[in-house]
Short mmCIF file of C-alpha atoms in Angstrom, two decimals:
data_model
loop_
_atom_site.label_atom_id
_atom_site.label_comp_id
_atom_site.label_asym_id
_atom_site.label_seq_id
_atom_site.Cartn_x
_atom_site.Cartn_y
_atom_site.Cartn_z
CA UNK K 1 -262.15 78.19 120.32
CA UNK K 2 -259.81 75.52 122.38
CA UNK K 3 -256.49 75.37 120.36
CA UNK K 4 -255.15 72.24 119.79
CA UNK K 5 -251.52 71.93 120.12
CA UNK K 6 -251.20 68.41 118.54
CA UNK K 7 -252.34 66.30 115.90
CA UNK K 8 -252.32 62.64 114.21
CA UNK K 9 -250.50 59.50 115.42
CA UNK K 10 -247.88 60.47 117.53
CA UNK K 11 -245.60 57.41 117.24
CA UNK K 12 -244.03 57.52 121.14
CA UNK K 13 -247.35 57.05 122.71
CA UNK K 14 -247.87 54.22 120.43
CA UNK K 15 -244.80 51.77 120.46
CA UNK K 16 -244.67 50.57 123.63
CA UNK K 17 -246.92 50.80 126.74
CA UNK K 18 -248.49 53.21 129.21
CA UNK K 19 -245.48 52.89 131.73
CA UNK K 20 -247.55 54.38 134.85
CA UNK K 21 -251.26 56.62 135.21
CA UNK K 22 -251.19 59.15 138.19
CA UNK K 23 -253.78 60.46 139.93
CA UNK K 24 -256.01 63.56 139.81
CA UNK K 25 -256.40 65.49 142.96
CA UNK K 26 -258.46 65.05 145.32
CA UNK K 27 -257.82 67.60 148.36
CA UNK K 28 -256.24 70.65 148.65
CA UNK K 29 -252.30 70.33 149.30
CA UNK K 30 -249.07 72.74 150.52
CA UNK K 31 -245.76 72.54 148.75
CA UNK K 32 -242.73 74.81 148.31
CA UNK K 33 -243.01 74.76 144.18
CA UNK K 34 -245.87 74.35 142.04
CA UNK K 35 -244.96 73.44 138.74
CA UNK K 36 -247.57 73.53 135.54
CA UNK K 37 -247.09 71.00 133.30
CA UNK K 38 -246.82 67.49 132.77
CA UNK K 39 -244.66 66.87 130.02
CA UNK K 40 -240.73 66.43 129.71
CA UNK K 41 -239.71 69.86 131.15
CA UNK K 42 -242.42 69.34 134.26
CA UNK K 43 -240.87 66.17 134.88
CA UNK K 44 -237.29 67.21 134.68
CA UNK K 45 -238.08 70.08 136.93
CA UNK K 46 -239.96 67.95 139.06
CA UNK K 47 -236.83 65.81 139.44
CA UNK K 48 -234.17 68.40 140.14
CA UNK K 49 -236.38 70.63 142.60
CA UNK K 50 -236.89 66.82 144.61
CA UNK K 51 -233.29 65.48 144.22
CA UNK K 52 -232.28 68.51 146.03
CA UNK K 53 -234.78 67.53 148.36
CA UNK K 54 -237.17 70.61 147.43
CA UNK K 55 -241.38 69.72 148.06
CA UNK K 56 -242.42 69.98 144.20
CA UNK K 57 -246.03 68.95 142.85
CA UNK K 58 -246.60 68.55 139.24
CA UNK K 59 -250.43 69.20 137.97
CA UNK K 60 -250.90 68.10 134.30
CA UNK K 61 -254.12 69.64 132.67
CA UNK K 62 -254.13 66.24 130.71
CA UNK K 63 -252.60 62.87 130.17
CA UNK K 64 -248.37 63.05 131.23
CA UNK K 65 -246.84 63.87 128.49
CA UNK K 66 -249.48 63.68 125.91
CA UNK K 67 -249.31 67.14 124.68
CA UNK K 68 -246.13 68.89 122.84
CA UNK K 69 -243.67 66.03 124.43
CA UNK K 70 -244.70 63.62 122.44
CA UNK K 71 -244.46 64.98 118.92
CA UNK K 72 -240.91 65.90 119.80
CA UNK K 73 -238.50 64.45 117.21
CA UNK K 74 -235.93 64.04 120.41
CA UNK K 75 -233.14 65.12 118.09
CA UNK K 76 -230.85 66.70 120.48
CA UNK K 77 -228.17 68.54 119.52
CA UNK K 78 -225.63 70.84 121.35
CA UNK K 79 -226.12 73.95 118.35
CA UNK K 80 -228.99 76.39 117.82
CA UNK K 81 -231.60 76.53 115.04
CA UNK K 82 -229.37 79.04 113.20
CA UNK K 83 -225.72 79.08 112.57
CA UNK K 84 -223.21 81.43 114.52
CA UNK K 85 -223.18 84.48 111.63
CA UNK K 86 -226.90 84.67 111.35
CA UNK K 87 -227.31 85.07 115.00
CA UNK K 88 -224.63 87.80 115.66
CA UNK K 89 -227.32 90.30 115.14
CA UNK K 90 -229.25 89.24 118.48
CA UNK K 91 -226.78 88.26 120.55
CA UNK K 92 -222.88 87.98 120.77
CA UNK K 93 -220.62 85.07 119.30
CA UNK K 94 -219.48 84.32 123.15
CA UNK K 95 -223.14 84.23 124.20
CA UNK K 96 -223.57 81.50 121.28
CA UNK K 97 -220.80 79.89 121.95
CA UNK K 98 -221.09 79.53 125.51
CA UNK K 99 -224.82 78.17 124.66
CA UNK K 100 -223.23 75.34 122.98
CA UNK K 101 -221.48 74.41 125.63
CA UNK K 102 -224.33 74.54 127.92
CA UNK K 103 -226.16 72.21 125.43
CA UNK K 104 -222.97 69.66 126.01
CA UNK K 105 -223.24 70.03 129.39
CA UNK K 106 -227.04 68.86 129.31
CA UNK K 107 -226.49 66.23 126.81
CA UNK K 108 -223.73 64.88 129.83
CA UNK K 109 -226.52 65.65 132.24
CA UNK K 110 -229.52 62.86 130.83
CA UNK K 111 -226.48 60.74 130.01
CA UNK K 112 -225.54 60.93 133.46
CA UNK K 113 -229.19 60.32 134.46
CA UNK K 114 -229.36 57.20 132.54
CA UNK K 115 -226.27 55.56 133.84
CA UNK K 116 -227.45 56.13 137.26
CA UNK K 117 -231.05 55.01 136.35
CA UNK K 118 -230.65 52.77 133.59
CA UNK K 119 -231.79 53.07 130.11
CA UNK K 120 -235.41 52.71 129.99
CA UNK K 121 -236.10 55.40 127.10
CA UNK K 122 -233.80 54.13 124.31
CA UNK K 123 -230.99 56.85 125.00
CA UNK K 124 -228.31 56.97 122.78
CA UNK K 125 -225.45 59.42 122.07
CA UNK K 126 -224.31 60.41 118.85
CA UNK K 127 -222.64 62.46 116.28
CA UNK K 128 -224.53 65.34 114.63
CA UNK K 129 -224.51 65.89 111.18
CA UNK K 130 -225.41 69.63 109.84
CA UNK K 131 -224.97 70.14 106.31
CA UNK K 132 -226.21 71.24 102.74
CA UNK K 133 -226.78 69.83 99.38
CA UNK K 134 -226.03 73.16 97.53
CA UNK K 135 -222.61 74.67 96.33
CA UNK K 136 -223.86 78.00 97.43
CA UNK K 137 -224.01 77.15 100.94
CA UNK K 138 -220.74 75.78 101.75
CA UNK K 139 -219.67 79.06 102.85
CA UNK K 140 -221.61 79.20 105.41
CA UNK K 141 -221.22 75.28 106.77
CA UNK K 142 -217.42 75.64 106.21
CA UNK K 143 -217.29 79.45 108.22
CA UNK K 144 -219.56 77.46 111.02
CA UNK K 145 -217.37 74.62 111.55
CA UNK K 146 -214.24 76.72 111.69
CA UNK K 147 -215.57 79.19 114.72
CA UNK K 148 -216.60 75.65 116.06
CA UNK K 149 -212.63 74.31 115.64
CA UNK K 150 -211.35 76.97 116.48
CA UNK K 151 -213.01 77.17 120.07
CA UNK K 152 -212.23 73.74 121.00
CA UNK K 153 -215.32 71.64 119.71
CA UNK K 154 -214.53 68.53 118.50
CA UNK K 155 -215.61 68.94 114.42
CA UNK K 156 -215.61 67.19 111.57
CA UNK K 157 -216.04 69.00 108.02
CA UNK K 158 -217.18 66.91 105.26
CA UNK K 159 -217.00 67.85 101.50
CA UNK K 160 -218.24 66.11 98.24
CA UNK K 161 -214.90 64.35 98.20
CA UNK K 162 -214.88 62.82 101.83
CA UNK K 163 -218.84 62.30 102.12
CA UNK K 164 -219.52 58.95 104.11
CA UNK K 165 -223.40 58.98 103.63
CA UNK K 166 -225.59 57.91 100.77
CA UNK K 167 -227.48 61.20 99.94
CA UNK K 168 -226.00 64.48 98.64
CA UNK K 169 -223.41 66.75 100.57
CA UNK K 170 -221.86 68.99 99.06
CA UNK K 171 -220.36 70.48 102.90
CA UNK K 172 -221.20 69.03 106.29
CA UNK K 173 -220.17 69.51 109.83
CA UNK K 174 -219.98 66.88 112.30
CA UNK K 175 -219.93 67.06 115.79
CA UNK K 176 -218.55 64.03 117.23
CA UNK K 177 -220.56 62.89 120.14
CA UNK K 178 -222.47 66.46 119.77
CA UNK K 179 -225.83 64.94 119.94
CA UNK K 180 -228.45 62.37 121.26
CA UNK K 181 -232.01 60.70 120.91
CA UNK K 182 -233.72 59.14 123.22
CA UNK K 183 -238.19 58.34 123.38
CA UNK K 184 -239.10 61.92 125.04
CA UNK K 185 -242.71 60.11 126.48
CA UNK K 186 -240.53 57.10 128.01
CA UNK K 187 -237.76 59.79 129.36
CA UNK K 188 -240.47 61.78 130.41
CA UNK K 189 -242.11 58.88 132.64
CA UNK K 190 -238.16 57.67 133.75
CA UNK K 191 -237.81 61.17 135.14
CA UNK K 192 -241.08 61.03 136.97
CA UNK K 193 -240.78 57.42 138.08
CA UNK K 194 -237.45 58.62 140.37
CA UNK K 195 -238.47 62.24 140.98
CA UNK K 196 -241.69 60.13 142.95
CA UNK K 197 -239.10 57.60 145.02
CA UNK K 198 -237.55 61.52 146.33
CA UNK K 199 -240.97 62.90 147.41
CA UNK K 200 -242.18 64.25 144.36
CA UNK K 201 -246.07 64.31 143.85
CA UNK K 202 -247.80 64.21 139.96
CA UNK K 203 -251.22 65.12 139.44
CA UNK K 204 -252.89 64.17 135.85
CA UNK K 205 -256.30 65.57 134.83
CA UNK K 206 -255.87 68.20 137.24
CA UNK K 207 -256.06 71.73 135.16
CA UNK K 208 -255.24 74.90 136.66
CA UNK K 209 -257.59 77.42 135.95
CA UNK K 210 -256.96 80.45 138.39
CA UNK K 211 -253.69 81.81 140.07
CA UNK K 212 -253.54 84.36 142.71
CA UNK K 213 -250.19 85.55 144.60
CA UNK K 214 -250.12 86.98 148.28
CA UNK K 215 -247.17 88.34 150.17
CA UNK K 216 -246.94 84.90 151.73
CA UNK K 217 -247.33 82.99 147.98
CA UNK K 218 -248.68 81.45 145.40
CA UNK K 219 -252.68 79.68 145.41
CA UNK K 220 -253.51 77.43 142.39
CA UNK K 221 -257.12 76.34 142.33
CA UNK K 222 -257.80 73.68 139.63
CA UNK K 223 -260.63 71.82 137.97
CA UNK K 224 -262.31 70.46 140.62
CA UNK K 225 -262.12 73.14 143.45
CA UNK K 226 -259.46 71.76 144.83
CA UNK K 227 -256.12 74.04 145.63
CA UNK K 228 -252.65 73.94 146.08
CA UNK K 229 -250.59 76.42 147.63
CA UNK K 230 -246.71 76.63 147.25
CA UNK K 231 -244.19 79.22 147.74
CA UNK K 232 -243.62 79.87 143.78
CA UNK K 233 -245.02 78.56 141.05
CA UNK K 234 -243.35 77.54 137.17
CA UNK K 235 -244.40 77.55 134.15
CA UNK K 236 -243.38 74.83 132.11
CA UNK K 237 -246.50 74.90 129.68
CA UNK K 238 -245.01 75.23 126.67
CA UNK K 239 -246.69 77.32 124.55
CA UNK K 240 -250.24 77.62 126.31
CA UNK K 241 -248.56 80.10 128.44
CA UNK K 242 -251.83 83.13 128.54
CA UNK K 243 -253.26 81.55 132.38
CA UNK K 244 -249.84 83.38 133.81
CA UNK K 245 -248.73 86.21 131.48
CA UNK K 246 -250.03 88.58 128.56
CA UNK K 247 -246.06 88.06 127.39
CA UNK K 248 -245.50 87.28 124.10
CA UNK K 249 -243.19 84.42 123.65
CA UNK K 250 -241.30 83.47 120.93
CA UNK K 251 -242.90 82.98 117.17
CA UNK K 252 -244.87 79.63 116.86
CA UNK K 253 -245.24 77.90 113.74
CA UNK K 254 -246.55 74.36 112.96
CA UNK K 255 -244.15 71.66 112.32
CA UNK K 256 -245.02 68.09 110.85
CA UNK K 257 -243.38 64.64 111.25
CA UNK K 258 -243.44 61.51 109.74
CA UNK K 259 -242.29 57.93 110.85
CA UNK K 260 -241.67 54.80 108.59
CA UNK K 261 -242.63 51.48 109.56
CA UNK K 262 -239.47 49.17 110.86
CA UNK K 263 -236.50 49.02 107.76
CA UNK K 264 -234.41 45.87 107.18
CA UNK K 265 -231.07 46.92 106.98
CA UNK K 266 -230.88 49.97 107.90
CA UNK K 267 -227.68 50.59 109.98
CA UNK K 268 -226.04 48.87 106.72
CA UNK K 269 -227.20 52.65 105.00
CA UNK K 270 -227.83 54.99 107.73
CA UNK K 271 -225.18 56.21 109.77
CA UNK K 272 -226.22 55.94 113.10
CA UNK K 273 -226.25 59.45 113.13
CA UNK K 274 -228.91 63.03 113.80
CA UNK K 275 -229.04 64.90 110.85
CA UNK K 276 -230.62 68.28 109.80
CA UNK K 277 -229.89 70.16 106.29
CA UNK K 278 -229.06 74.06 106.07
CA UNK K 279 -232.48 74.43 104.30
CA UNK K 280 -234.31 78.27 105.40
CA UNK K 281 -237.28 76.05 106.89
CA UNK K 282 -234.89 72.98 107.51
CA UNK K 283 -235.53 69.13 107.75
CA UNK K 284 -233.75 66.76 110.65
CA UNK K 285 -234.58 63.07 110.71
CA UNK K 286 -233.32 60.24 113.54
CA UNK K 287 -233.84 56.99 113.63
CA UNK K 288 -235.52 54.69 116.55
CA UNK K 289 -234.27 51.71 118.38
CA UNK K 290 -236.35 49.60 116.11
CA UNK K 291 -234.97 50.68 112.95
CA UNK K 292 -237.43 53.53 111.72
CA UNK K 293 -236.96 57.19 110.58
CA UNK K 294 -238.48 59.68 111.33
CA UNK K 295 -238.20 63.10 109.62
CA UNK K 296 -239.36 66.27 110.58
CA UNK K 297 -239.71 69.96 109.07
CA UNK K 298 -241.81 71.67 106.60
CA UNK K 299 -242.94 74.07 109.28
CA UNK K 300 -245.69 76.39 108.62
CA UNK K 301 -247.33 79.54 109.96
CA UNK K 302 -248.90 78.41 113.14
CA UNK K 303 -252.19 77.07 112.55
CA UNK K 304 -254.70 77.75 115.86
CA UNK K 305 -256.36 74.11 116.17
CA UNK K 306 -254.64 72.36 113.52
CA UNK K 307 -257.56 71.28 111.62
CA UNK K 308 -256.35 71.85 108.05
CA UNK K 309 -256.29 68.49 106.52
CA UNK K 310 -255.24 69.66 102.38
CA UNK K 311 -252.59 71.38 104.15
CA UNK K 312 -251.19 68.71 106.71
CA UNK K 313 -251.35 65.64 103.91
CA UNK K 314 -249.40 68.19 101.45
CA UNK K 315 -246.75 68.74 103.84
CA UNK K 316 -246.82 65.24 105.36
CA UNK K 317 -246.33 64.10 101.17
CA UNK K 318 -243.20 66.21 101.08
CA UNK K 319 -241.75 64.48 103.93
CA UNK K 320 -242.30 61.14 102.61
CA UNK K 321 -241.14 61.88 99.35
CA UNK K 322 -238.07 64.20 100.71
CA UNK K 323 -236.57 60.86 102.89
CA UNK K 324 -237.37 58.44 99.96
CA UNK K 325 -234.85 61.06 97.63
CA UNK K 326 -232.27 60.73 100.58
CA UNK K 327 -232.84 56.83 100.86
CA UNK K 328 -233.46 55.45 97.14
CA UNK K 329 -232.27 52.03 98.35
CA UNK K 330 -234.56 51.78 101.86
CA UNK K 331 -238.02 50.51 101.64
CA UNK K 332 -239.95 53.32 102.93
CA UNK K 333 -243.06 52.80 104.21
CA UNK K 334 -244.83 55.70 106.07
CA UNK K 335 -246.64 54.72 109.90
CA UNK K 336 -247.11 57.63 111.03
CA UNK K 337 -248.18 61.18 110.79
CA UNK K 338 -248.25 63.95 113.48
CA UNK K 339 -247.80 67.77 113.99
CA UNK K 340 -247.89 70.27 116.42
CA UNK K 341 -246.93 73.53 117.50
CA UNK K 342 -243.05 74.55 117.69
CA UNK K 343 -241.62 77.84 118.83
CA UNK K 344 -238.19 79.83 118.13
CA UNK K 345 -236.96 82.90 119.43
CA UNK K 346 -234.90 85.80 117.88
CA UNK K 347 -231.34 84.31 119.44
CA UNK K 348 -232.53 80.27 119.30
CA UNK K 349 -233.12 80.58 123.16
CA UNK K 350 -235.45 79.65 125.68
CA UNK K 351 -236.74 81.39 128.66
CA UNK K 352 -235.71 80.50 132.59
CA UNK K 353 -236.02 82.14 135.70
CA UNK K 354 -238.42 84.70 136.86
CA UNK K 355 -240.92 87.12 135.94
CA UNK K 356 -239.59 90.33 135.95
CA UNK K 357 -242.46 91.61 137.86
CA UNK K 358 -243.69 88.74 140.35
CA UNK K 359 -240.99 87.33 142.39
CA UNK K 360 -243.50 84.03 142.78
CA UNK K 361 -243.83 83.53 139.27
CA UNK K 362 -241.28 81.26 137.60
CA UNK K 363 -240.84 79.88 133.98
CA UNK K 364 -239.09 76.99 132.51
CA UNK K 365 -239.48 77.13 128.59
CA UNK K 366 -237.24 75.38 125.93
CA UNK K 367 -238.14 77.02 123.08
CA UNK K 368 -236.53 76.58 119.80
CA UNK K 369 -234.87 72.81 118.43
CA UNK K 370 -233.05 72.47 121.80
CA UNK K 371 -235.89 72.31 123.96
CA UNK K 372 -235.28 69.49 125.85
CA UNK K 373 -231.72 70.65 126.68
CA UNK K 374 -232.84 74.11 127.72
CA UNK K 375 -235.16 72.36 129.93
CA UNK K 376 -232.50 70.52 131.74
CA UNK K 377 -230.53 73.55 132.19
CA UNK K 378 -233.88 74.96 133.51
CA UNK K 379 -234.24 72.21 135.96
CA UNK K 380 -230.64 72.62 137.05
CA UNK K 381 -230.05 76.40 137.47
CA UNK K 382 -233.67 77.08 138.86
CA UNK K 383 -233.23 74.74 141.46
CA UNK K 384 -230.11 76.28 142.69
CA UNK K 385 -231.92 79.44 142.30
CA UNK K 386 -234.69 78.33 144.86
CA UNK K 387 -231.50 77.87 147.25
CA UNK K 388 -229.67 81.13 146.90
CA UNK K 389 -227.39 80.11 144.44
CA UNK K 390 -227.63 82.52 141.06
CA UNK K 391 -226.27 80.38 137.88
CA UNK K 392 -224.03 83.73 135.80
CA UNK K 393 -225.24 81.23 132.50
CA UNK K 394 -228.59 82.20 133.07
CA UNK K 395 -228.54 85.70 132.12
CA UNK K 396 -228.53 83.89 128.49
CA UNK K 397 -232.36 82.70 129.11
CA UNK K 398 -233.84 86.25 130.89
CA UNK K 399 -237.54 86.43 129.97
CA UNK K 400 -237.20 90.17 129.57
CA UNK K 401 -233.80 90.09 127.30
CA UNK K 402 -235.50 91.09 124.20
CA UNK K 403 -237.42 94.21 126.00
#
């Protein structure tokens, strides 16, 4: 059976136009990195290995960033999935808290990308709101946002008494400037649109389906015969990872989203900011540059090929009917509904650098809510990597931490 990944309208691909096609290939080709993968971490590899002037090819199985990238929510914040206190049994508080300020330091990185490139995937930065609606979990916000103060983030806690927004908090913590969205299909294309002006070379519709390593590197053949060779090769498949390794990665589940149509009025309600609840399978929603929502959550245990229609319209009904009890006063009209597959880790963290037992094989996955940050730390530190220089920060991401 082929697993499917992704399912329904996903509304990135549909809002706006196909910015640019690529070829397939055509001949066989030499490089110094192969990368897998044609989504958002591909491309942001792609354009780190070439901005520091390293020959990179990209070969997407599919369409660019048609798979995973575009059912991201693009809800990027600086924290983890979990608070600080539930992760101090798999890793240390200074390992956590040095992962959030990694996450800033990404967030500065695509906002640095955008001034210099211009702001062609609706980028914006903004203050992230974590929170809960019950008394019994203000603990745990409150305990959060003082580790947080206390190491120099700049926080904002919100009770009952001092709650700005429409809908129920009973505690919040806001980080000011601690977050982001941007359109991960049109950031996606952005990155591979200047990666291309420094050299690098994309390949759609070109699947890899064998790999084979030599003392003198790395051989991928795909679909149609044709080969390229390289002197490494990285993984930035997301979760279709079983062509490389037998490793186990992460735990996936299935996680829906919905979008509304366009709302009148809505900055008059909404805050302008990200949002996710304290909830044990929790809920985030954003808004768009044309005034929707979209709300995401209700994750399930992984389903293989995503074919279970009673149970996608049940949870895509909660979802609706979850944002209309935030939002009594919007008119909410549901667009769109999409899933797809989503994968966390025991300590919220990805997995960059290399195998532990091929030198030649590479990985670049952002596992967990932060995925697209991890990425960009991924195309940052494994590019230095490739030229001798070994980043201390990512001893956080080893593949082989949990063995």
């Amino acid at each position: 059976m082929k697993i499917q990944y992704v399912q329904g309208e996903c509304i990135f691909r549909r809002i706006g136009p196909l910015p640019r096609q690529y070829d397939y290939l055509t001949e066989n080709i030499e490089t110094d990195v192969i990368i897998v993968g044609g989504g958002v971490t591909g491309a942001i590899l792609g354009y780190y290995f070439s901005k520091r002037k390293i020959k990179a090819v990209i070969l997407e199985k599919s369409r660019i960033a048609h798979g995973s990238t575009c059912i991201s929510t693009s809800l990027l914040q600086y924290e983890l999935d979990s608070n600080a206190m539930a992760l101090k049994s798999y890793t240390s508080i200074s390992n956590i808290l040095r992962s959030y300020e990694l996450g800033i330091k990404a967030l500065d990185e695509i906002e640095e990308f955008i001034a210099e490139n211009g702001n062609t995937c609706d980028f914006k930065r903004v203050d992230g709101l974590y929170y809960t609606a019950k008394d019994t979990e203000t603990k745990e916000i409150e305990q959060e946002y003082k580790l947080r103060k206390e190491n120099g983030f700049k926080v904002e806690f919100i009770d009952k008494e001092t709650n700005p927004f429409s809908f129920d908090v009973k505690a919040g913590l806001l980080s000011k400037g601690g977050g982001a969205q941007l359109n991960p299909y049109k950031f996606t294309h952005a990155l591979l649109e200047v990666g291309s002006s420094m050299g690098l070379n994309v390949y759609e519709n070109t699947e890899v389906l064998d790999v084979r390593y030599s003392e003198q590197g790395v051989t991928a053949e795909t679909v149609f015969g044709h080969k390229v060779k390289g002197k490494l090769i990285i993984v930035a498949t997301g979760y279709n990872t079983h062509l490389f390794t037998k490793r186990v990665f992460g735990t996936k589940t299935t996680a829906f989203n919905v979008a509304t149509k366009p709302i009148d009025n809505l900055e008059d309600i909404y805050k302008g900011v990200i949002v996710r609840d304290n909830d044990v399978t929790y809920h985030y929603f954003r808004t768009t540059s044309d005034n929707r929502i979209i709300i995401g959550g209700e994750d399930t245990k992984f389903l293989p090929d995503i074919l279970n229609e009673e149970l996608c319209t049940k949870s895509y009904d909660k979802l609706e009917q979850r944002l209309k009890n935030l939002f009594p006063k919007l008119k909410i009209t549901i667009e769109y509904r999409y899933c797809g597959a989503f994968a966390s880790t025991d300590d919220n963290l990805g997995f960059l650098g290399k195998d532990p037992k091929n030198e030649r094989l590479w990985y670049c996955l952002g596992y967990g809510a932060n995925g697209i940050l991890f990425s960009i730390l991924g195309g940052m530190m494994l590019s230095n990597l490739y030229l001798g220089e070994v980043d201390e920060d990512l001893k956080l991401f080893k593949v082989d931490r949990f063995e």
